[in-house]
CSV table of C-alpha atoms in Angstrom, one decimal:
chain,number,residue,atom,x,y,z
A,16,MET,CA,0.0,0.0,0.0
A,17,THR,CA,1.2,3.5,-0.8
A,18,ARG,CA,1.9,5.5,2.4
A,19,VAL,CA,1.6,9.3,2.3
A,20,LEU,CA,3.1,11.8,4.8
A,21,VAL,CA,0.7,14.7,5.0
A,22,ALA,CA,3.1,17.6,5.8
A,23,ASN,CA,0.6,20.3,6.6
A,24,ARG,CA,-2.4,21.2,8.9
A,25,GLY,CA,-5.9,22.7,8.9
A,26,GLU,CA,-8.4,22.2,6.1
A,27,ILE,CA,-5.8,21.3,3.5
A,28,ALA,CA,-4.5,18.4,5.7
A,29,VAL,CA,-8.1,17.1,6.0
A,30,ARG,CA,-8.5,17.4,2.3
A,31,ILE,CA,-5.3,15.4,1.6
A,32,VAL,CA,-6.3,12.7,4.0
A,33,ALA,CA,-9.7,12.5,2.2
A,34,ALA,CA,-7.9,12.0,-1.1
A,35,CYS,CA,-5.7,9.3,0.4
A,36,ARG,CA,-8.9,7.5,1.5
A,37,ARG,CA,-10.3,7.8,-2.0
A,38,LEU,CA,-7.2,6.1,-3.5
A,39,GLY,CA,-6.8,3.5,-0.8
A,40,PHE,CA,-3.5,5.1,0.4
A,41,GLU,CA,-2.4,5.2,4.0
A,42,ALA,CA,-2.2,8.7,5.5
A,43,VAL,CA,0.3,9.7,8.2
A,44,LEU,CA,0.0,13.2,9.5
A,45,ALA,CA,3.1,15.3,10.5
A,46,ALA,CA,1.6,17.7,13.1
A,47,SER,CA,2.8,20.3,15.6
A,48,SER,CA,1.9,19.7,19.2
A,49,ALA,CA,-0.9,22.2,18.8
A,50,ASP,CA,-2.5,20.0,16.1
A,51,ALA,CA,-1.9,16.6,17.6
A,52,ASP,CA,-5.6,16.2,18.3
A,53,SER,CA,-6.9,18.1,15.3
A,54,LEU,CA,-9.5,16.8,12.9
A,55,ALA,CA,-6.8,15.9,10.4
A,56,ALA,CA,-5.1,13.9,13.2
A,57,ARG,CA,-8.3,12.1,14.1
A,58,LEU,CA,-8.9,11.2,10.4
A,59,ALA,CA,-5.3,10.1,9.6
A,60,ASP,CA,-4.1,6.5,10.1
A,61,ARG,CA,-1.1,7.7,12.3
A,62,VAL,CA,0.2,11.0,13.7
A,63,LEU,CA,3.8,12.0,14.2
A,64,VAL,CA,4.4,15.1,16.3
A,65,ILE,CA,7.3,17.1,14.7
A,66,GLY,CA,7.7,20.0,17.0
A,67,PRO,CA,6.0,22.8,19.1
A,68,PRO,CA,3.2,25.0,17.8
A,69,GLN,CA,5.4,27.8,16.3
A,70,PRO,CA,5.7,27.2,12.5
A,71,SER,CA,9.4,28.1,12.6
A,72,LEU,CA,10.0,25.1,14.9
A,73,SER,CA,7.8,22.6,13.1
A,74,TYR,CA,6.0,23.1,9.7
A,75,LEU,CA,8.6,25.4,8.3
A,76,ARG,CA,11.5,23.0,9.0
A,77,PRO,CA,12.0,20.8,5.9
A,78,GLU,CA,14.5,18.5,7.7
A,79,LEU,CA,11.9,17.7,10.3
A,80,LEU,CA,9.3,16.9,7.6
A,81,VAL,CA,11.7,14.6,5.8
A,82,GLN,CA,12.7,12.9,9.1
A,83,ALA,CA,9.0,12.2,9.8
A,84,ALA,CA,8.6,10.8,6.3
A,85,VAL,CA,11.5,8.5,6.8
A,86,MET,CA,10.3,7.4,10.2
A,87,ALA,CA,6.8,6.8,8.8
A,88,GLY,CA,8.2,4.7,5.9
A,89,ALA,CA,6.3,7.1,3.5
A,90,ASP,CA,6.4,6.6,-0.2
A,91,VAL,CA,5.1,10.1,-0.9
A,92,LEU,CA,5.1,13.5,0.9
A,93,HIS,CA,2.3,15.9,0.2
A,94,PRO,CA,3.2,19.5,1.4
A,95,GLY,CA,-0.2,21.1,0.8
A,96,TYR,CA,0.1,24.9,0.3
A,97,GLY,CA,2.1,27.4,2.3
A,98,PHE,CA,4.8,26.4,4.7
A,99,CYS,CA,7.4,24.2,2.8
A,100,SER,CA,5.3,23.6,-0.2
A,101,GLU,CA,7.5,25.6,-2.6
A,102,LYS,CA,10.9,25.1,-0.8
A,103,VAL,CA,13.6,23.7,-3.0
A,104,GLU,CA,15.3,22.2,0.0
A,105,LEU,CA,12.4,20.0,0.8
A,106,GLY,CA,12.4,18.5,-2.7
A,107,GLU,CA,16.1,18.0,-2.7
A,108,MET,CA,16.1,16.2,0.7
A,109,LEU,CA,13.2,14.0,-0.4
A,110,ASP,CA,15.2,13.0,-3.5
A,111,GLU,CA,18.1,12.0,-1.3
A,112,ALA,CA,15.8,10.0,0.9
A,113,GLY,CA,14.1,8.3,-2.1
A,114,ILE,CA,10.7,9.7,-1.2
A,115,ALA,CA,8.5,11.2,-3.9
A,116,LEU,CA,7.2,14.8,-3.5
A,117,ALA,CA,3.6,15.4,-4.6
A,118,GLY,CA,4.7,18.5,-6.4
A,119,PRO,CA,7.2,19.9,-9.0
A,120,ARG,CA,10.8,18.9,-9.2
A,121,PRO,CA,13.4,21.0,-7.3
A,122,ASP,CA,14.8,22.5,-10.5
A,123,THR,CA,11.3,23.7,-11.4
A,124,LEU,CA,10.7,25.2,-8.0
A,125,ARG,CA,14.0,27.0,-8.4
A,126,SER,CA,13.1,28.3,-11.8
A,127,VAL,CA,9.8,29.8,-10.7
A,128,GLY,CA,10.6,30.4,-7.0
A,129,ASP,CA,11.3,34.1,-7.3
A,130,LYS,CA,9.8,36.8,-9.5
A,131,ASN,CA,12.9,37.5,-11.4
A,132,THR,CA,13.6,33.9,-12.6
A,133,ALA,CA,9.9,33.2,-13.1
A,134,ARG,CA,9.7,36.3,-15.4
A,135,ALA,CA,12.8,35.1,-17.4
A,136,VAL,CA,11.2,31.6,-17.8
A,137,ALA,CA,7.9,33.2,-19.0
A,138,VAL,CA,9.7,35.3,-21.6
A,139,ALA,CA,11.6,32.3,-22.8
A,140,ALA,CA,8.2,30.4,-23.2
A,141,GLY,CA,6.7,33.3,-25.1
A,142,VAL,CA,4.3,34.4,-22.3
A,143,PRO,CA,3.4,38.1,-22.2
A,144,VAL,CA,4.9,40.0,-19.2
A,145,ALA,CA,4.6,43.5,-17.8
A,146,ALA,CA,7.5,46.0,-17.7
A,147,GLY,CA,9.6,45.3,-14.6
A,148,ALA,CA,13.0,45.0,-13.1
A,149,GLU,CA,14.8,43.8,-10.0
A,150,VAL,CA,16.3,46.6,-7.9
A,151,LYS,CA,19.3,46.4,-5.6
A,152,ASP,CA,19.0,49.8,-3.9
A,153,LEU,CA,17.2,53.1,-3.8
A,154,ASP,CA,19.1,54.5,-6.8
A,155,GLY,CA,18.2,51.4,-8.8
A,156,ALA,CA,14.6,51.7,-7.8
A,157,VAL,CA,14.4,55.4,-8.8
A,158,HIS,CA,16.0,54.6,-12.2
A,159,ALA,CA,13.8,51.6,-12.9
A,160,ALA,CA,10.6,53.3,-11.8
A,161,ARG,CA,11.3,56.2,-14.2
A,162,GLU,CA,11.9,53.7,-17.0
A,163,ILE,CA,8.7,51.7,-16.3
A,164,GLY,CA,6.5,54.8,-15.5
A,165,TYR,CA,4.4,55.4,-12.4
A,166,PRO,CA,2.5,54.0,-10.8
A,167,VAL,CA,4.6,50.9,-10.0
A,168,LEU,CA,4.3,47.9,-7.6
A,169,LEU,CA,7.2,47.3,-5.3
A,170,LYS,CA,7.4,43.6,-4.4
A,171,ALA,CA,9.6,41.2,-2.5
A,172,VAL,CA,11.4,39.0,-5.1
A,173,HIS,CA,10.9,35.9,-2.9
A,174,GLY,CA,7.4,36.9,-1.7
A,175,GLY,CA,4.1,35.2,-2.0
A,176,GLY,CA,0.5,35.0,-0.8
A,177,GLY,CA,0.0,38.7,-1.4
A,178,ARG,CA,2.6,39.8,1.2
A,179,GLY,CA,5.4,42.3,0.7
A,180,ILE,CA,3.7,44.4,-2.0
A,181,HIS,CA,3.5,48.2,-2.0
A,182,LEU,CA,2.0,50.6,-4.5
A,183,VAL,CA,4.3,53.5,-5.4
A,184,GLU,CA,2.5,56.4,-7.0
A,185,HIS,CA,5.2,59.1,-6.8
A,186,GLU,CA,9.0,59.1,-6.7
A,187,ASP,CA,9.0,60.8,-3.3
A,188,GLN,CA,7.4,57.6,-1.8
A,189,LEU,CA,10.3,55.4,-2.9
A,190,PRO,CA,12.9,56.1,-0.1
A,191,THR,CA,10.4,55.1,2.7
A,192,LEU,CA,8.8,52.2,0.8
A,193,VAL,CA,12.1,50.6,-0.4
A,194,ASP,CA,13.4,50.5,3.2
A,195,GLN,CA,10.1,49.2,4.5
A,196,ALA,CA,9.7,46.6,1.8
A,197,ALA,CA,13.3,45.3,2.1
A,198,ALA,CA,12.8,44.9,5.9
A,199,GLU,CA,9.5,43.1,5.4
A,200,ALA,CA,11.1,40.8,2.8
A,201,ARG,CA,14.0,39.9,5.1
A,202,ALA,CA,11.7,39.2,8.0
A,203,GLY,CA,9.1,37.2,6.0
A,204,PHE,CA,11.2,35.5,3.4
A,205,GLY,CA,14.8,35.7,4.6
A,206,ASP,CA,15.9,37.8,1.6
A,207,GLY,CA,15.5,41.5,1.1
A,208,ALA,CA,15.6,41.5,-2.7
A,209,LEU,CA,13.0,43.7,-4.3
A,210,TYR,CA,11.3,43.9,-7.7
A,211,LEU,CA,9.5,46.8,-9.5
A,212,GLU,CA,6.6,46.1,-11.9
A,213,LYS,CA,4.2,48.2,-13.9
A,214,PHE,CA,0.9,48.7,-12.0
A,215,PHE,CA,-2.4,48.3,-13.8
A,216,ALA,CA,-5.0,50.4,-12.0
A,217,ALA,CA,-8.0,48.7,-13.6
A,218,ALA,CA,-6.9,45.0,-13.8
A,219,ARG,CA,-8.5,41.7,-13.0
A,220,HIS,CA,-6.6,38.8,-11.4
A,221,VAL,CA,-7.3,35.7,-13.5
A,222,GLU,CA,-5.4,32.5,-13.0
A,223,VAL,CA,-5.2,29.3,-15.0
A,224,GLN,CA,-5.2,25.9,-13.3
A,225,VAL,CA,-2.7,23.5,-14.9
A,226,PHE,CA,-1.6,19.9,-14.4
A,227,GLY,CA,1.7,18.8,-15.9
A,228,ASP,CA,2.7,15.2,-16.5
A,229,GLY,CA,6.4,16.0,-16.0
A,230,GLU,CA,7.3,15.3,-19.7
A,231,GLY,CA,5.8,18.4,-21.3
A,232,GLY,CA,2.2,17.3,-21.4
A,233,CYS,CA,-0.4,19.6,-19.8
A,234,VAL,CA,-4.0,19.5,-18.8
A,235,VAL,CA,-5.5,23.0,-18.6
A,236,ALA,CA,-8.4,22.9,-16.1
A,237,GLY,CA,-10.0,26.2,-16.9
A,238,ASP,CA,-9.6,29.6,-15.3
A,239,ARG,CA,-10.5,31.3,-12.1
A,240,ASP,CA,-11.2,35.0,-11.2
A,241,CYS,CA,-9.7,36.0,-7.9
A,242,SER,CA,-10.1,39.8,-8.2
A,243,VAL,CA,-12.0,40.3,-4.9
A,244,GLN,CA,-9.0,41.0,-2.8
A,245,ARG,CA,-8.1,42.9,0.4
A,246,ARG,CA,-4.4,43.9,0.7
A,247,HIS,CA,-3.6,41.5,-2.1
A,248,GLN,CA,-5.3,38.6,-0.2
A,249,LYS,CA,-8.0,36.8,-2.1
A,250,LEU,CA,-11.5,36.6,-0.5
A,251,VAL,CA,-13.7,35.2,-3.3
A,252,GLU,CA,-12.8,33.0,-6.3
A,253,GLU,CA,-14.9,31.7,-9.1
A,254,CYS,CA,-14.7,29.4,-12.1
A,255,PRO,CA,-15.0,30.2,-15.0
A,256,ALA,CA,-13.8,33.9,-14.8
A,257,PRO,CA,-16.9,35.9,-15.8
A,258,GLY,CA,-16.9,38.3,-18.8
A,259,ILE,CA,-13.8,36.7,-20.5
A,260,GLY,CA,-14.3,36.3,-24.2
A,261,PRO,CA,-12.9,33.5,-26.4
A,262,ALA,CA,-9.9,35.5,-27.6
A,263,THR,CA,-8.7,36.5,-24.1
A,264,ARG,CA,-9.5,33.0,-22.7
A,265,ALA,CA,-7.5,31.4,-25.5
A,266,LEU,CA,-4.5,33.7,-24.8
A,267,LEU,CA,-4.6,32.9,-21.1
A,268,HIS,CA,-4.9,29.1,-21.6
A,269,ASP,CA,-2.3,28.9,-24.4
A,270,SER,CA,0.2,31.0,-22.4
A,271,ALA,CA,-0.2,28.8,-19.4
A,272,ARG,CA,0.2,25.6,-21.5
A,273,ARG,CA,3.3,27.0,-23.1
A,274,LEU,CA,4.9,27.7,-19.8
A,275,VAL,CA,4.1,24.2,-18.4
A,276,SER,CA,5.5,22.5,-21.5
A,277,HIS,CA,8.6,24.7,-21.4
A,278,LEU,CA,9.2,23.8,-17.8
A,279,ARG,CA,8.3,20.1,-18.2
A,280,TYR,CA,6.2,20.9,-15.1
A,281,ARG,CA,5.1,18.0,-12.9
A,282,GLY,CA,1.8,18.1,-11.0
A,283,ALA,CA,-0.7,20.7,-10.1
A,284,GLY,CA,0.1,24.4,-10.4
A,285,THR,CA,-1.4,27.8,-11.2
A,286,VAL,CA,-0.3,30.4,-13.6
A,287,GLU,CA,-1.5,33.8,-12.5
A,288,PHE,CA,-2.2,36.7,-14.8
A,289,LEU,CA,-3.4,40.3,-14.8
A,290,VAL,CA,-6.1,41.2,-17.4
A,291,ASP,CA,-6.2,44.9,-18.2
A,292,THR,CA,-9.9,46.0,-18.3
A,293,THR,CA,-9.0,49.2,-20.2
A,294,SER,CA,-9.0,46.8,-23.2
A,295,ASP,CA,-12.0,44.6,-23.7
A,296,PRO,CA,-11.7,41.1,-22.0
A,297,ALA,CA,-15.1,40.1,-23.4
A,298,SER,CA,-14.2,40.5,-27.1
A,299,ALA,CA,-14.8,37.5,-29.2
A,300,THR,CA,-12.0,38.3,-31.6
A,301,GLU,CA,-9.4,40.5,-30.0
A,302,PRO,CA,-7.7,39.5,-26.7
A,303,ALA,CA,-7.3,42.0,-23.9
A,304,THR,CA,-3.9,43.0,-22.6
A,305,VAL,CA,-2.7,40.0,-20.5
A,306,VAL,CA,0.5,40.0,-18.4
A,307,PHE,CA,2.1,37.2,-16.4
A,308,LEU,CA,2.2,37.5,-12.6
A,309,GLU,CA,3.7,34.3,-11.2
A,310,VAL,CA,3.5,30.6,-11.0
A,311,ASN,CA,2.2,29.0,-7.8
A,312,ALA,CA,4.0,25.7,-7.9
A,313,ARG,CA,1.6,23.8,-5.6
A,314,ILE,CA,-2.0,23.1,-5.0
A,315,GLN,CA,-3.9,26.4,-4.4
A,316,VAL,CA,-6.2,27.3,-1.6
A,317,GLU,CA,-9.0,27.8,-4.2
A,318,HIS,CA,-8.5,24.4,-6.0
A,319,PRO,CA,-12.0,23.2,-5.0
A,320,VAL,CA,-13.5,25.8,-7.3
A,321,THR,CA,-12.0,24.0,-10.3
A,322,GLU,CA,-12.7,20.6,-8.9
A,323,GLU,CA,-16.4,21.3,-8.6
A,324,ALA,CA,-16.6,23.0,-11.9
A,325,PHE,CA,-15.1,20.1,-13.9
A,326,GLY,CA,-15.9,17.2,-11.6
A,327,ILE,CA,-12.2,16.3,-11.0
A,328,ASP,CA,-10.0,15.6,-8.0
A,329,LEU,CA,-6.7,17.5,-8.3
A,330,VAL,CA,-5.3,16.3,-5.0
A,331,ALA,CA,-5.9,12.7,-5.9
A,332,ALA,CA,-4.2,13.4,-9.3
A,333,GLN,CA,-1.2,14.8,-7.4
A,334,LEU,CA,-0.9,11.7,-5.3
A,335,ARG,CA,-1.4,9.3,-8.2
A,336,LEU,CA,1.4,11.0,-10.2
A,337,ALA,CA,3.8,11.1,-7.2
A,338,ALA,CA,3.1,7.3,-6.7
A,339,GLY,CA,4.1,6.6,-10.2
A,340,LEU,CA,0.6,6.2,-11.7
A,341,HIS,CA,-1.1,8.2,-14.4
A,342,HIS,CA,-2.7,11.3,-13.0
A,343,GLY,CA,-6.1,10.2,-14.2
A,344,LEU,CA,-7.3,13.6,-15.4
A,345,PRO,CA,-9.3,13.7,-18.6
A,346,ASP,CA,-8.9,16.3,-21.4
A,347,LEU,CA,-11.2,19.2,-20.4
A,348,PRO,CA,-13.2,21.9,-22.3
A,349,ALA,CA,-12.1,25.5,-22.1
A,350,VAL,CA,-15.3,26.4,-20.2
A,351,PRO,CA,-16.8,24.0,-17.6
A,352,PRO,CA,-20.4,22.9,-17.6
A,353,ALA,CA,-21.1,24.6,-14.2
A,354,HIS,CA,-20.3,27.8,-12.4
A,355,VAL,CA,-18.7,27.7,-9.0
A,356,ILE,CA,-17.9,30.3,-6.4
A,357,GLU,CA,-15.8,30.0,-3.2
A,358,CYS,CA,-15.8,32.2,-0.2
A,359,ARG,CA,-12.9,32.0,2.3
A,360,ILE,CA,-14.3,32.2,5.8
A,361,THR,CA,-11.6,33.5,8.1
A,362,SER,CA,-11.5,34.1,11.9
A,363,GLU,CA,-11.1,37.9,11.7
A,364,ASP,CA,-13.1,40.8,12.9
A,365,PRO,CA,-14.0,43.1,9.9
A,366,ALA,CA,-15.2,45.8,12.3
A,367,ALA,CA,-11.7,46.0,13.9
A,368,ASP,CA,-9.6,46.2,10.7
A,369,PHE,CA,-9.8,42.5,10.2
A,370,ARG,CA,-8.0,41.7,13.4
A,371,PRO,CA,-7.5,37.9,13.9
A,372,THR,CA,-9.7,36.4,16.5
A,373,PRO,CA,-8.4,33.0,17.7
A,374,GLY,CA,-10.4,31.3,20.4
A,375,ARG,CA,-12.8,28.5,21.3
A,376,ILE,CA,-15.5,27.6,18.7
A,377,THR,CA,-18.6,27.3,20.8
A,378,ALA,CA,-21.0,26.4,18.0
A,379,VAL,CA,-20.7,25.8,14.3
A,380,GLU,CA,-23.3,25.1,11.6
A,381,TRP,CA,-22.5,24.8,7.9
A,382,PRO,CA,-24.9,25.0,5.0
A,383,ARG,CA,-26.1,21.9,3.3
A,384,GLY,CA,-27.8,20.9,0.1
A,385,PRO,CA,-27.1,20.2,-3.6
A,386,GLY,CA,-24.1,21.9,-5.0
A,387,VAL,CA,-22.7,22.9,-1.6
A,388,ARG,CA,-19.2,21.8,-0.4
A,389,ILE,CA,-17.5,22.8,2.8
A,390,ASP,CA,-13.8,22.3,3.3
A,391,THR,CA,-12.9,22.8,6.9
A,392,HIS,CA,-11.0,21.5,9.9
A,393,VAL,CA,-13.1,23.2,12.7
A,394,HIS,CA,-15.8,21.8,14.8
A,395,GLU,CA,-17.7,22.7,18.0
A,396,GLY,CA,-15.4,22.9,20.9
A,397,TYR,CA,-12.3,23.4,18.7
A,398,LEU,CA,-9.7,25.8,20.1
A,399,PHE,CA,-8.7,27.9,17.1
A,400,PRO,CA,-5.0,28.5,17.6
A,401,PRO,CA,-3.2,31.9,17.3
A,402,TYR,CA,-0.1,30.5,15.6
A,403,TYR,CA,-1.3,30.0,12.0
A,404,ASP,CA,-3.4,31.7,9.4
A,405,SER,CA,-7.0,32.6,10.1
A,406,LEU,CA,-8.8,30.3,7.6
A,407,LEU,CA,-11.7,28.6,9.2
A,408,ALA,CA,-13.4,27.1,6.2
A,409,LYS,CA,-14.1,27.4,2.5
A,410,VAL,CA,-17.7,27.5,1.4
A,411,ILE,CA,-18.0,26.4,-2.2
A,412,VAL,CA,-21.3,26.5,-4.2
A,413,ARG,CA,-21.9,25.0,-7.7
A,414,ALA,CA,-24.8,25.9,-9.9
A,415,HIS,CA,-25.8,25.7,-13.6
A,416,ASP,CA,-25.0,29.4,-14.3
A,417,ARG,CA,-23.4,32.3,-12.5
A,418,GLU,CA,-26.6,34.0,-11.4
A,419,ALA,CA,-27.7,30.8,-9.7
A,420,ALA,CA,-24.3,30.3,-8.1
A,421,VAL,CA,-24.3,33.9,-6.7
A,422,ASP,CA,-27.8,33.4,-5.3
A,423,GLY,CA,-26.8,29.9,-3.9
A,424,MET,CA,-23.7,31.3,-2.2
A,425,LEU,CA,-25.7,34.1,-0.6
A,426,ALA,CA,-28.1,31.5,0.8
A,427,ALA,CA,-25.2,29.4,2.0
A,428,LEU,CA,-23.6,32.3,3.8
A,429,ARG,CA,-26.8,33.2,5.5
A,430,ALA,CA,-27.0,29.6,6.7
A,431,THR,CA,-23.5,29.6,8.1
A,432,ARG,CA,-23.1,30.0,11.9
A,433,VAL,CA,-19.8,30.1,13.8
A,434,GLU,CA,-19.9,31.3,17.4
A,435,GLY,CA,-17.0,32.0,19.8
A,436,VAL,CA,-14.9,33.9,17.2
A,437,SER,CA,-15.6,36.7,14.8
A,438,THR,CA,-15.7,35.9,11.1
A,439,VAL,CA,-15.7,37.7,7.7
A,440,THR,CA,-19.1,36.3,6.6
A,441,PRO,CA,-20.7,39.8,6.6
A,442,VAL,CA,-18.0,41.0,4.2
A,443,HIS,CA,-18.8,38.1,1.8
A,444,GLU,CA,-22.5,38.9,2.0
A,445,ALA,CA,-21.9,42.5,1.1
A,446,VAL,CA,-19.7,41.5,-1.8
A,447,LEU,CA,-22.2,38.9,-3.2
A,448,SER,CA,-25.1,41.3,-2.8
A,449,HIS,CA,-23.4,44.2,-4.6
A,450,PRO,CA,-24.7,45.0,-8.1
A,451,ASP,CA,-21.1,45.4,-9.4
A,452,PHE,CA,-20.1,41.9,-8.3
A,453,ARG,CA,-23.4,40.5,-9.6
A,454,ALA,CA,-22.7,42.0,-13.0
A,455,GLY,CA,-19.2,40.3,-13.1
A,456,GLY,CA,-15.8,41.5,-13.9
A,457,VAL,CA,-14.8,43.6,-10.9
A,458,THR,CA,-11.1,44.6,-10.6
A,459,THR,CA,-8.6,44.0,-7.8
A,460,GLN,CA,-9.1,47.6,-6.6
A,461,TRP,CA,-12.9,47.2,-6.3
A,462,LEU,CA,-13.5,45.9,-2.8
A,463,PRO,CA,-13.7,49.3,-1.0
A,464,ALA,CA,-16.9,49.9,-3.0
A,465,ALA,CA,-18.6,47.1,-1.2
A,466,TRP,CA,-16.9,47.1,2.3
A,467,PRO,CA,-17.5,48.8,4.5
A,468,PRO,CA,-21.0,49.5,3.3
A,469,PRO,CA,-23.1,52.5,4.3
A,470,LEU,CA,-24.5,52.0,7.8
A,471,GLU,CA,-28.1,51.9,6.6
A,472,GLU,CA,-27.2,49.1,4.1
A,473,ALA,CA,-24.9,47.1,6.4
A,474,PRO,CA,-25.8,43.4,6.3
A,475,ARG,CA,-27.1,41.6,9.3
């Protein structure tokens, strides 16, 4: 029997264990002491405690994860998302130990692991990119910004998850923001390298789900719109991206496929793009301006949107490929037969600038019914810890068209009850109720139009 070490926590650990069950694989969980009695631990066949609650002493230590995999006699390690999922060192250590990674090869992770090298790979593959440049110091940033033209985005080269990004509208902001961004990059990613990129003020964030066979073959599993964002963090995702015409969709999908083939990419990944709405994304004949953002060389938080839209299991496909089997994914149409929306329910207080609210979950009730999926690790009585991200659950709704999916999600949100901690459910209700969102095609700068709402219109 194939044995899998699940090297993560929370809802994604529960999701990986479920995929192991589906395949008949054994699941061993590598958990911190804070997660030793979590839902994932209860569902797994075995649990190995790898360290204390602090991620820097447990989940972020690739050597501890590999030691656990060796101790467990694992054939495959699945890293989930976040933590060590894109660490080259983890893949290299697993190669030395003779254990398969449910993810890309170390050389691929190195190629797309920072914004500079990823951009170079995209250019080599013929993928459209925005004007940009790595900057070493303030003088370099000033010169590059003048060449690119304001406004620009200042980013950590090794950043991810929306962190370490600053908008620079005028040159006099650069001295402060370069120092601040470099300090954040060193603290968050261990490297203060920075990157400047052209900022598109009216852009949508559209990503393409890919799955590579490691030999240049690629399954493109549609696209997702992730434009509802707060501080570059995604709140709502949907598949397919609304208001995208055949020409722009073909450019997005073909660009992602070229990149996967060029890299000989192995496993699940996401190629992220900006779509400039000053051109016409809905045109049937002329594509909008599309520029490459980055490759997420792992499973994404929002992968259930694609799974429900196409009726596939991306996590099981990852495990199958890592175990030496065919991934089992079929060829898929460009547009799925259903429309799916996901809302990330986090333990944050939107009335207090989204302050995290860890604590005891005293009551919880999730929506049920046809087309409703809940990915979560929380339950009544669960002590939501302060050490990790604030994701409580993902509410996913599938319907025959977008209007029905929006209505279904609103009903699902209103049926959701979590007590003991604050959640962002009111924000999602405001977004889903807003006429702009219902019309489709909002940009990454849109959210302040919906939240906070006028007091007289505030949702319950």
